[in-house]
Short mmCIF file of C-alpha atoms in Angstrom, two decimals:
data_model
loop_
_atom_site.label_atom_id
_atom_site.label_comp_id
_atom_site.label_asym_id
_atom_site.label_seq_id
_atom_site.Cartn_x
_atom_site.Cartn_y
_atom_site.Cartn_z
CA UNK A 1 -16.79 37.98 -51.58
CA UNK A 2 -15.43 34.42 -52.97
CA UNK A 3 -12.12 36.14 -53.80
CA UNK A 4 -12.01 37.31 -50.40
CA UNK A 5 -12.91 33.84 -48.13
CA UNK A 6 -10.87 31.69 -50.21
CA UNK A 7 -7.31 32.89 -48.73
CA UNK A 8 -9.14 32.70 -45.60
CA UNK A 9 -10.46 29.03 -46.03
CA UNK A 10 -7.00 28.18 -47.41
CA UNK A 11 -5.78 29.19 -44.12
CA UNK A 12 -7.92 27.25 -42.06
CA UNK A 13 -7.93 24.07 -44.14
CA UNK A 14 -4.50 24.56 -43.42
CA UNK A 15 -4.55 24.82 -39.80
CA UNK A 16 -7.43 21.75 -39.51
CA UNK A 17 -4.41 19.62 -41.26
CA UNK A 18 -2.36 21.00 -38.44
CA UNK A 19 -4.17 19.97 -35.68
CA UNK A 20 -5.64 16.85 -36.74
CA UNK A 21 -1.68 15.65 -37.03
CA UNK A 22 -1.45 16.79 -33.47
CA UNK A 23 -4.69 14.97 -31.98
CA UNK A 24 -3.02 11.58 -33.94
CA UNK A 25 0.17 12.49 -32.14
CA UNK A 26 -1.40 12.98 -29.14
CA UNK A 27 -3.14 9.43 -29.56
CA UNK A 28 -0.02 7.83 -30.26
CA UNK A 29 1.55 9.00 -27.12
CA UNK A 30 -1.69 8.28 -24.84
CA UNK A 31 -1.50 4.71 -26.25
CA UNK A 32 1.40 4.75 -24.77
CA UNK A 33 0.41 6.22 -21.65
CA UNK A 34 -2.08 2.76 -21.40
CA UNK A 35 0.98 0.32 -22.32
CA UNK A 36 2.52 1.85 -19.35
CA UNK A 37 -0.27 2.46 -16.97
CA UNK A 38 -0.95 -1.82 -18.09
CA UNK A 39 2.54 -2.59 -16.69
CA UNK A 40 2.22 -0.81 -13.43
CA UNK A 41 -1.99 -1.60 -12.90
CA UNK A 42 -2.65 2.45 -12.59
CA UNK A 43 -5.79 3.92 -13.37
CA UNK A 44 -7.13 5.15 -16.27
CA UNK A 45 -8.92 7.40 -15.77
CA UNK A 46 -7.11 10.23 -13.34
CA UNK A 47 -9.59 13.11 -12.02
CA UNK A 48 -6.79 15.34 -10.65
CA UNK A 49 -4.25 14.95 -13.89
CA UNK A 50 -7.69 16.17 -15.66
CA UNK A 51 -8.61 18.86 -13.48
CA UNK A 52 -4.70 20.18 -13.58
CA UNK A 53 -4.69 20.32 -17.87
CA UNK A 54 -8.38 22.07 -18.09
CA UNK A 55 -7.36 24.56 -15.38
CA UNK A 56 -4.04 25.39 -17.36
CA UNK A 57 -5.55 25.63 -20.55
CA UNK A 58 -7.61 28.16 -18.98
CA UNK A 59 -4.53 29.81 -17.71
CA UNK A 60 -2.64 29.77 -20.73
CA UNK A 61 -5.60 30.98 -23.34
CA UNK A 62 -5.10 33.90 -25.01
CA UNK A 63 -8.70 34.05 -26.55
CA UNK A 64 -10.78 34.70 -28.44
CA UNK A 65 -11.71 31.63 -27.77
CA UNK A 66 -13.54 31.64 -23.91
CA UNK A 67 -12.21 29.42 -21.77
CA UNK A 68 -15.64 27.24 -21.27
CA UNK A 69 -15.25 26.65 -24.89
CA UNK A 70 -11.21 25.87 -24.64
CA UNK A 71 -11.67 23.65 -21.92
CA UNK A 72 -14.90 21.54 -23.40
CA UNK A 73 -12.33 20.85 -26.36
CA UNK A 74 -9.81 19.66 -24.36
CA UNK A 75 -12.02 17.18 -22.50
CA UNK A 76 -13.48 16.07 -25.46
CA UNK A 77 -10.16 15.45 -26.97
CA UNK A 78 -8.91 13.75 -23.32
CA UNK A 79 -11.83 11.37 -23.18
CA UNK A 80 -11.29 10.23 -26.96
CA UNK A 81 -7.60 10.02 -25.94
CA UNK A 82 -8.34 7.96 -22.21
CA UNK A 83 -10.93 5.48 -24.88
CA UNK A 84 -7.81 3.90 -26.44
CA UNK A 85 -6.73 2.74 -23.41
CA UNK A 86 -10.34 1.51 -22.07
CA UNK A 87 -13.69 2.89 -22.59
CA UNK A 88 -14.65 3.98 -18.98
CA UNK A 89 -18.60 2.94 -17.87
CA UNK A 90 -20.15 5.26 -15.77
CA UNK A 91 -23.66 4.44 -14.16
CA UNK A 92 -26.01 7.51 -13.47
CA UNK A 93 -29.80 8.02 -12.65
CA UNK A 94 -31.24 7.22 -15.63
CA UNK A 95 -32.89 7.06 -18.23
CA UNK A 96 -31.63 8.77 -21.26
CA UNK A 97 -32.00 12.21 -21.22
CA UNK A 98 -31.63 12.89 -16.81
CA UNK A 99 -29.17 16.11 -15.90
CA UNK A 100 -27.27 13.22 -14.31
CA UNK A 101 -26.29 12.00 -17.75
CA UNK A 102 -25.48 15.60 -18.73
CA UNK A 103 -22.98 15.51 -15.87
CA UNK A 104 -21.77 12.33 -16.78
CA UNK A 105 -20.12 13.96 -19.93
CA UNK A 106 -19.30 17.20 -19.01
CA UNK A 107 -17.00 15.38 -15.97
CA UNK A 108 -15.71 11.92 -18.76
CA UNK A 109 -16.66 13.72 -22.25
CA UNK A 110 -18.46 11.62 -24.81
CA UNK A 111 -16.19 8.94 -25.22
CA UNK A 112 -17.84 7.05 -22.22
CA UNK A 113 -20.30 4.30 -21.77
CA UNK A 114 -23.06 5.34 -20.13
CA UNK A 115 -25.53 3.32 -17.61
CA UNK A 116 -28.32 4.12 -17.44
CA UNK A 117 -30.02 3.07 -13.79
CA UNK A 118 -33.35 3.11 -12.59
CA UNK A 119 -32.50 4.76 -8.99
CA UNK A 120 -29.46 6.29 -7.11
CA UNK A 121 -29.29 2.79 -5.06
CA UNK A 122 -28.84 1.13 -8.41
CA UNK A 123 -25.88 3.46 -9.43
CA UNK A 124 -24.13 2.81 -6.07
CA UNK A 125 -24.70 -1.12 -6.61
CA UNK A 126 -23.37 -0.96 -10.28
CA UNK A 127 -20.13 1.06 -9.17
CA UNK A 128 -19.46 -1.37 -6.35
CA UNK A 129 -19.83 -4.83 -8.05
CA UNK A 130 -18.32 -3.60 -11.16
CA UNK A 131 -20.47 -3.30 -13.37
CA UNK A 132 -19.94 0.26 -13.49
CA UNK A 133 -16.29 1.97 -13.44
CA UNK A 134 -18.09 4.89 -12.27
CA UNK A 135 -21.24 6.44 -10.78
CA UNK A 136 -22.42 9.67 -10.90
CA UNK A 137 -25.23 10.65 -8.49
CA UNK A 138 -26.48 14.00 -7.36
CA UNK A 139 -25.76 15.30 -4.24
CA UNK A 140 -27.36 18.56 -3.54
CA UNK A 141 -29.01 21.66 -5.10
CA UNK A 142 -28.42 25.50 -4.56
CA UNK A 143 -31.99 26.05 -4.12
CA UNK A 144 -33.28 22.78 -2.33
CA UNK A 145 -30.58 21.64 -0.40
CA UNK A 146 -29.01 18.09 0.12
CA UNK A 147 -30.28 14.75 -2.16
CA UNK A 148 -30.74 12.58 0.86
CA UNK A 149 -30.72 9.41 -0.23
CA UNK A 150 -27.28 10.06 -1.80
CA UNK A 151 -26.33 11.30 1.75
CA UNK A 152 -27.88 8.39 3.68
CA UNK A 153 -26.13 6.00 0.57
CA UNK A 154 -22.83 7.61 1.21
CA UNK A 155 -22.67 6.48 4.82
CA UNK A 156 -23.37 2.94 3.83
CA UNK A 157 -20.76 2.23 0.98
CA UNK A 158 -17.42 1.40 0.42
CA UNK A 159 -17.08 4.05 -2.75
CA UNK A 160 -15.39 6.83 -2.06
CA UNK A 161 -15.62 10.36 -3.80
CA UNK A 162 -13.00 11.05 -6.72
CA UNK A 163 -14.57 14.08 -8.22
CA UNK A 164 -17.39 16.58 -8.55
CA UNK A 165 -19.31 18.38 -11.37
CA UNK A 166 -21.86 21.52 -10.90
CA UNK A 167 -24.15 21.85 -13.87
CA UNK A 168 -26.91 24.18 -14.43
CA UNK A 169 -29.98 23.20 -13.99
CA UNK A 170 -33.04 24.28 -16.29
CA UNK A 171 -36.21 22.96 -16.55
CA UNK A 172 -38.74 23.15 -18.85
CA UNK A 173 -43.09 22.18 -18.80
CA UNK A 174 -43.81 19.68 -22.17
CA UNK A 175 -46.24 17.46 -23.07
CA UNK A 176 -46.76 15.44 -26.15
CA UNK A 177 -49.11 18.43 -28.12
CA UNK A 178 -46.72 21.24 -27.01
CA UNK A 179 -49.92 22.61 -25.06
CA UNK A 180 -51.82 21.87 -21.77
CA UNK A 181 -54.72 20.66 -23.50
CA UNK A 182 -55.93 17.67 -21.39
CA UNK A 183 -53.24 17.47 -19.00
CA UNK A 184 -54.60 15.93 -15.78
CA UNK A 185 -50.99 15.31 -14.11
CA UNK A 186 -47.63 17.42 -14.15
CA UNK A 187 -44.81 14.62 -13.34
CA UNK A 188 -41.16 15.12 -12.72
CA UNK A 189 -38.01 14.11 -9.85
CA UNK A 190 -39.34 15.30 -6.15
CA UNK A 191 -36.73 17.86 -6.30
CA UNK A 192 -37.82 19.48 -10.06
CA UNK A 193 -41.43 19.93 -8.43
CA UNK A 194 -39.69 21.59 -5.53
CA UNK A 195 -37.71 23.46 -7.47
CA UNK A 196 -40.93 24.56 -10.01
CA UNK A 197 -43.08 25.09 -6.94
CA UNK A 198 -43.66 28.89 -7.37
CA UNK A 199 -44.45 28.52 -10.82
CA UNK A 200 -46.14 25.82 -10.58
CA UNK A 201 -48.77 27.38 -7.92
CA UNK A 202 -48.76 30.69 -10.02
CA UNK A 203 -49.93 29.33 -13.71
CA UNK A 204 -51.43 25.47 -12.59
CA UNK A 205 -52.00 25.40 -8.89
CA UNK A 206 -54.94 22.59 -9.50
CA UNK A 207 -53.52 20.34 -11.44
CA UNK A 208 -51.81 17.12 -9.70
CA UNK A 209 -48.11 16.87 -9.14
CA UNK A 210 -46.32 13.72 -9.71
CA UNK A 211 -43.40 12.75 -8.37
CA UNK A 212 -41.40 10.00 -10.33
CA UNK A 213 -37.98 8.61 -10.43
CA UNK A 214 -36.22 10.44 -12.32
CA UNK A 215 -37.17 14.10 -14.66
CA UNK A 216 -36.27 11.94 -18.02
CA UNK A 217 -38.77 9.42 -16.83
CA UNK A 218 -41.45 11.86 -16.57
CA UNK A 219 -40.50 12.72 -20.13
CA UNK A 220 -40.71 9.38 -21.20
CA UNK A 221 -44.72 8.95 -19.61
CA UNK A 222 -45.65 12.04 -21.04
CA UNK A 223 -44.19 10.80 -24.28
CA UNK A 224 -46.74 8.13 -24.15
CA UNK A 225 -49.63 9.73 -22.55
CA UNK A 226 -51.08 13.38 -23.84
CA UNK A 227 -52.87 13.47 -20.16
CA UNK A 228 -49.56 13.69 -18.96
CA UNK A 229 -46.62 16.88 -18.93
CA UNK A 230 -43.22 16.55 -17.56
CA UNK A 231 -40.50 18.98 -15.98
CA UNK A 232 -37.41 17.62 -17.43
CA UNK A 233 -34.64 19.26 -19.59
CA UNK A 234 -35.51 20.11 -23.22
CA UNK A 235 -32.45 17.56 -23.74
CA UNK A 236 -35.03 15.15 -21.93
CA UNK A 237 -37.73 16.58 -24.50
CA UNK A 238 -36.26 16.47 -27.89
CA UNK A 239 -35.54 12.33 -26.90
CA UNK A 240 -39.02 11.60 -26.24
CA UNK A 241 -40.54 13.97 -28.71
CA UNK A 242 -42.28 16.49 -26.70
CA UNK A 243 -43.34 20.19 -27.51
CA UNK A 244 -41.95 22.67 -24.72
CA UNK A 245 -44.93 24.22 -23.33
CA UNK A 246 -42.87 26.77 -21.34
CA UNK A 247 -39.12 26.80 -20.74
CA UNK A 248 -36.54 27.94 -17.81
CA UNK A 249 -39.63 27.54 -15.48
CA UNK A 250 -37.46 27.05 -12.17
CA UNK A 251 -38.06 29.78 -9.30
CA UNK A 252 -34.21 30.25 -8.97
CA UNK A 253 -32.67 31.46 -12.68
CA UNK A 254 -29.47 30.43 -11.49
CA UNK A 255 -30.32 27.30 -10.15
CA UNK A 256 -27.87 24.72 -9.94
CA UNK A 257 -26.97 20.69 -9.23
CA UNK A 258 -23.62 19.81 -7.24
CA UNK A 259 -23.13 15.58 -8.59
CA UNK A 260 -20.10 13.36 -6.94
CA UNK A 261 -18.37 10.70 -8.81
CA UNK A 262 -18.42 7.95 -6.98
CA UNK A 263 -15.88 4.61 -7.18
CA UNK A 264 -13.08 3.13 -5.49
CA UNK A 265 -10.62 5.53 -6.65
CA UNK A 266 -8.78 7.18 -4.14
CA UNK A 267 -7.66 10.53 -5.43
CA UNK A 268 -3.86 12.11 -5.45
CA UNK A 269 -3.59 16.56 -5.26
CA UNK A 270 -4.34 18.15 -7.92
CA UNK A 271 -3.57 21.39 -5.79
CA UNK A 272 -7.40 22.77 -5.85
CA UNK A 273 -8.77 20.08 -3.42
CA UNK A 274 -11.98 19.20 -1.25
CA UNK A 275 -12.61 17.01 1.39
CA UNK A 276 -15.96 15.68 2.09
CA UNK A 277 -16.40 13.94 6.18
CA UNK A 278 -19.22 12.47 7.69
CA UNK A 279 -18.98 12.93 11.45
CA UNK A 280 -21.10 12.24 14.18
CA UNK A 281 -20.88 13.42 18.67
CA UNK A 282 -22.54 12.29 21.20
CA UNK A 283 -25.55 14.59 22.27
CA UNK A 284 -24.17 16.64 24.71
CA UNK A 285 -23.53 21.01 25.04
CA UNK A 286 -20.42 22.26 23.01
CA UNK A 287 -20.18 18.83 21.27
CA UNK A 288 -19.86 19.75 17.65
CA UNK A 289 -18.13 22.54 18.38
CA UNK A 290 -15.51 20.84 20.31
CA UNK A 291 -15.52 18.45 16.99
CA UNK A 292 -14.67 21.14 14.50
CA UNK A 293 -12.29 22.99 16.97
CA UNK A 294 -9.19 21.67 14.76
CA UNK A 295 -10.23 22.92 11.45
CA UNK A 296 -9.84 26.39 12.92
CA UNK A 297 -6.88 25.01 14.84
CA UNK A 298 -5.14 24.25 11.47
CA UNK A 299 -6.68 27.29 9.38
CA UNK A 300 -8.29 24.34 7.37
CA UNK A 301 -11.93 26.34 5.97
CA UNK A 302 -15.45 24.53 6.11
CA UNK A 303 -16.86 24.71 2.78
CA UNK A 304 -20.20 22.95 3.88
CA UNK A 305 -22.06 21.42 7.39
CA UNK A 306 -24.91 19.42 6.02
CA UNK A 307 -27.02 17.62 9.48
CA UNK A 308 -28.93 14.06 8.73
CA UNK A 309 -30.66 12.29 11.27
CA UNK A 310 -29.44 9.05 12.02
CA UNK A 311 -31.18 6.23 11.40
CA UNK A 312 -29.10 3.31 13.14
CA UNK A 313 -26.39 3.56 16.62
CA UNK A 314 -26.88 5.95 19.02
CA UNK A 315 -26.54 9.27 17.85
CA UNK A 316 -29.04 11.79 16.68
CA UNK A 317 -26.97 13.47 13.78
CA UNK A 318 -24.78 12.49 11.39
CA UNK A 319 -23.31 15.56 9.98
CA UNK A 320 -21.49 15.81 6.41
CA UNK A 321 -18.91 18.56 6.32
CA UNK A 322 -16.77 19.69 3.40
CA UNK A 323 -12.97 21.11 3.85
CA UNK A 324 -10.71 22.75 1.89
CA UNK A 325 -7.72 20.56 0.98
CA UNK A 326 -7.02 17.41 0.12
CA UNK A 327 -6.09 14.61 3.23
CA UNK A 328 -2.60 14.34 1.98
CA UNK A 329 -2.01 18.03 2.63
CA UNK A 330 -0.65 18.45 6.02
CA UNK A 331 -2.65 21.08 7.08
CA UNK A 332 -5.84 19.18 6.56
CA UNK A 333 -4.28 15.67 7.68
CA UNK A 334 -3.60 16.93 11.25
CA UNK A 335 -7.08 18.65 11.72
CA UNK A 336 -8.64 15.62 11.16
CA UNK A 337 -6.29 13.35 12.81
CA UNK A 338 -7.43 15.50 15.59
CA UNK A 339 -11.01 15.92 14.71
CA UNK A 340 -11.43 12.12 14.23
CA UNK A 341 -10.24 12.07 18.32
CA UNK A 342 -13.43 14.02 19.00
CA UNK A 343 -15.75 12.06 17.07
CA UNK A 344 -18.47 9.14 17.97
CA UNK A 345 -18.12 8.71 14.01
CA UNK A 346 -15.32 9.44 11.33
CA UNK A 347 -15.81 8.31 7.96
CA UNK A 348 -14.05 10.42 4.96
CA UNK A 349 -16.01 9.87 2.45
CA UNK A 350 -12.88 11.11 -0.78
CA UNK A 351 -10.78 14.02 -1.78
CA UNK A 352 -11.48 15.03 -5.05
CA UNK A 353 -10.67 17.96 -7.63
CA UNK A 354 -13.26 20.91 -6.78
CA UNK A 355 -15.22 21.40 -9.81
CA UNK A 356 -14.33 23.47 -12.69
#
């Protein structure tokens, strides 16, 4: 058997030289990349030039290797590559451990600061003073629906959207002993306990629910209290020590979280685009549809129609709409030059990179 792998380790030791004299290459020529992008004050961090190299890796990949895997190397390699220019800081909902911090690296890679904050109002106030290059916040789930106060915090700021991430979302019931041994309180994120509910009322309908600020918070409390479990990821878990009473407990097995980056960076085509509105009419009959008239107009599809009630002016609804596109194609620039004519309120919130 040693007679046989040796060749074959020969090979790959081989190869590994290879490519490790092609990430330094690489390097060199990023550095570069930053000397230039200095000069001229561009960003570092580009979402569409990112999107376009993991979608044609994809394209080109022969396999075995599946293109998940192909394209997790490449970011990795990207973000490592984008740190010798500047480490990016991106805030999410904290603390340690949240899906939002999972989706902070699967959209930057590891290379990243992270930022922890306490709620989605203090990622939006870290992006916009500064503190933050970045924030990532959720924005809404394929079994629950919209995160509202991301939708009602959209409407207030000046960030705009520069890119999205879907993640899957799996939770898991732990407590400090592994078991439900004196548990008097099952905490997690208002949306976990929605999305748990079924379960929840099947195997321990009498025991209170908790909501709490964030799912790695609830991991944290339950951390320090045994009278406590949590819904959190086992990610969440294995941080704050806990025993996985039982996992994949959410009612949808495919359930998923939609997050938007969030900053003032206004995003060029990557040629696989979306365009996320908030719009508002005045309450009268045929009034949104008299709004969205020109994305038909233009052949320009709706992706998503998302209604909020207002809270301030004198509408009822605000209404957040997704489009195919980006708002430098011209399709999707005249329907809502048009659109915005037929609106009480036009606000585009960013055109972005649809998620991988």
């Amino acid at each position: 058997m040693t007679d046989k792998l040796k060749p074959l380790r020969e090979q790959i030791d081989a190869i590994d030289a290879q490519i490790l004299e092609l990430l330094n290459r690489r390097a060199q020529i990023a550095q570069q990349v930053g000397h230039v992008k200095a000069e001229t004050q561009a960003p570092v961090f580009r979402p569409e030039r990112e999107a376009q190299v993991l979608r044609g890796v994809a394209e080109r990949n022969p396999g075995p290797m599946g293109n998940r895997e192909v394209q997790t190397i490449f970011r990795e390699i990207m973000s490592s590559c984008r740190s010798l220019e500047k480490r990016v800081t991106v805030a999410y909902l904290g603390p340690a451990g949240t899906f939002s911090e999972q989706a902070v690296y699967q959209q930057f890679g590891s290379a990243v600061e992270g930022l922890p904050c306490a709620s989605i109002d203090e990622v939006f106030r870290s992006a916009e003073a500064g503190t933050a290059d970045f924030g990532v916040v959720p924005i809404e789930n394929s079994s629950e629906g919209a995160v509202n106060r991301t939708l009602d915090m959209m409407l207030q700021t000046s960030l705009i959207i520069s890119g999205e991430v879907a993640i899957a979302v799996h939770h898991s019931l732990m407590t400090k002993s592994g078991n439900m041994d004196g548990v008097t309180a099952i905490c997690a994120h208002s949306q976990a306990l929605a999305q748990c509910q079924v379960w929840l009322n099947q195997n321990y309908p009498h025991i209170e629910r908790r909501a709490v600020a964030s799912n790695a918070e609830a991991a944290r409390m339950a951390g320090e209290d045994g009278t406590v479990a949590a819904i959190a990821s086992e990610l969440a878990g294995a941080q704050y020590k806990l025993g996985v009473v039982k996992g994949h407990i959410q009612d949808d097995p495919h359930n998923r979280t939609r997050f938007a980056v969030v900053g003032t960076l206004q995003t060029a085509p990557s040629g696989k685009d979306q365009t996320s509105l908030v719009l508002a009419v005045p309450n009268k009959a045929g009034a949104v549809y008299q709004l969205l008239a020109p994305l038909a107009k233009h052949g320009v599809s709706m992706t998503r129609f998302e209604s909020r009630p207002a809270r301030m002016g004198s509408w009822e609804y605000y209404f957040y709409v997704d489009v195919e596109g980006h708002v430098h194609d011209a399709a999707v620039a005249q329907a809502l030059a048009e659109l915005q004519g037929n609106a009480a309120f036009f606000k585009v919130l960013g055109s972005y990179p649809v998620s991988l």
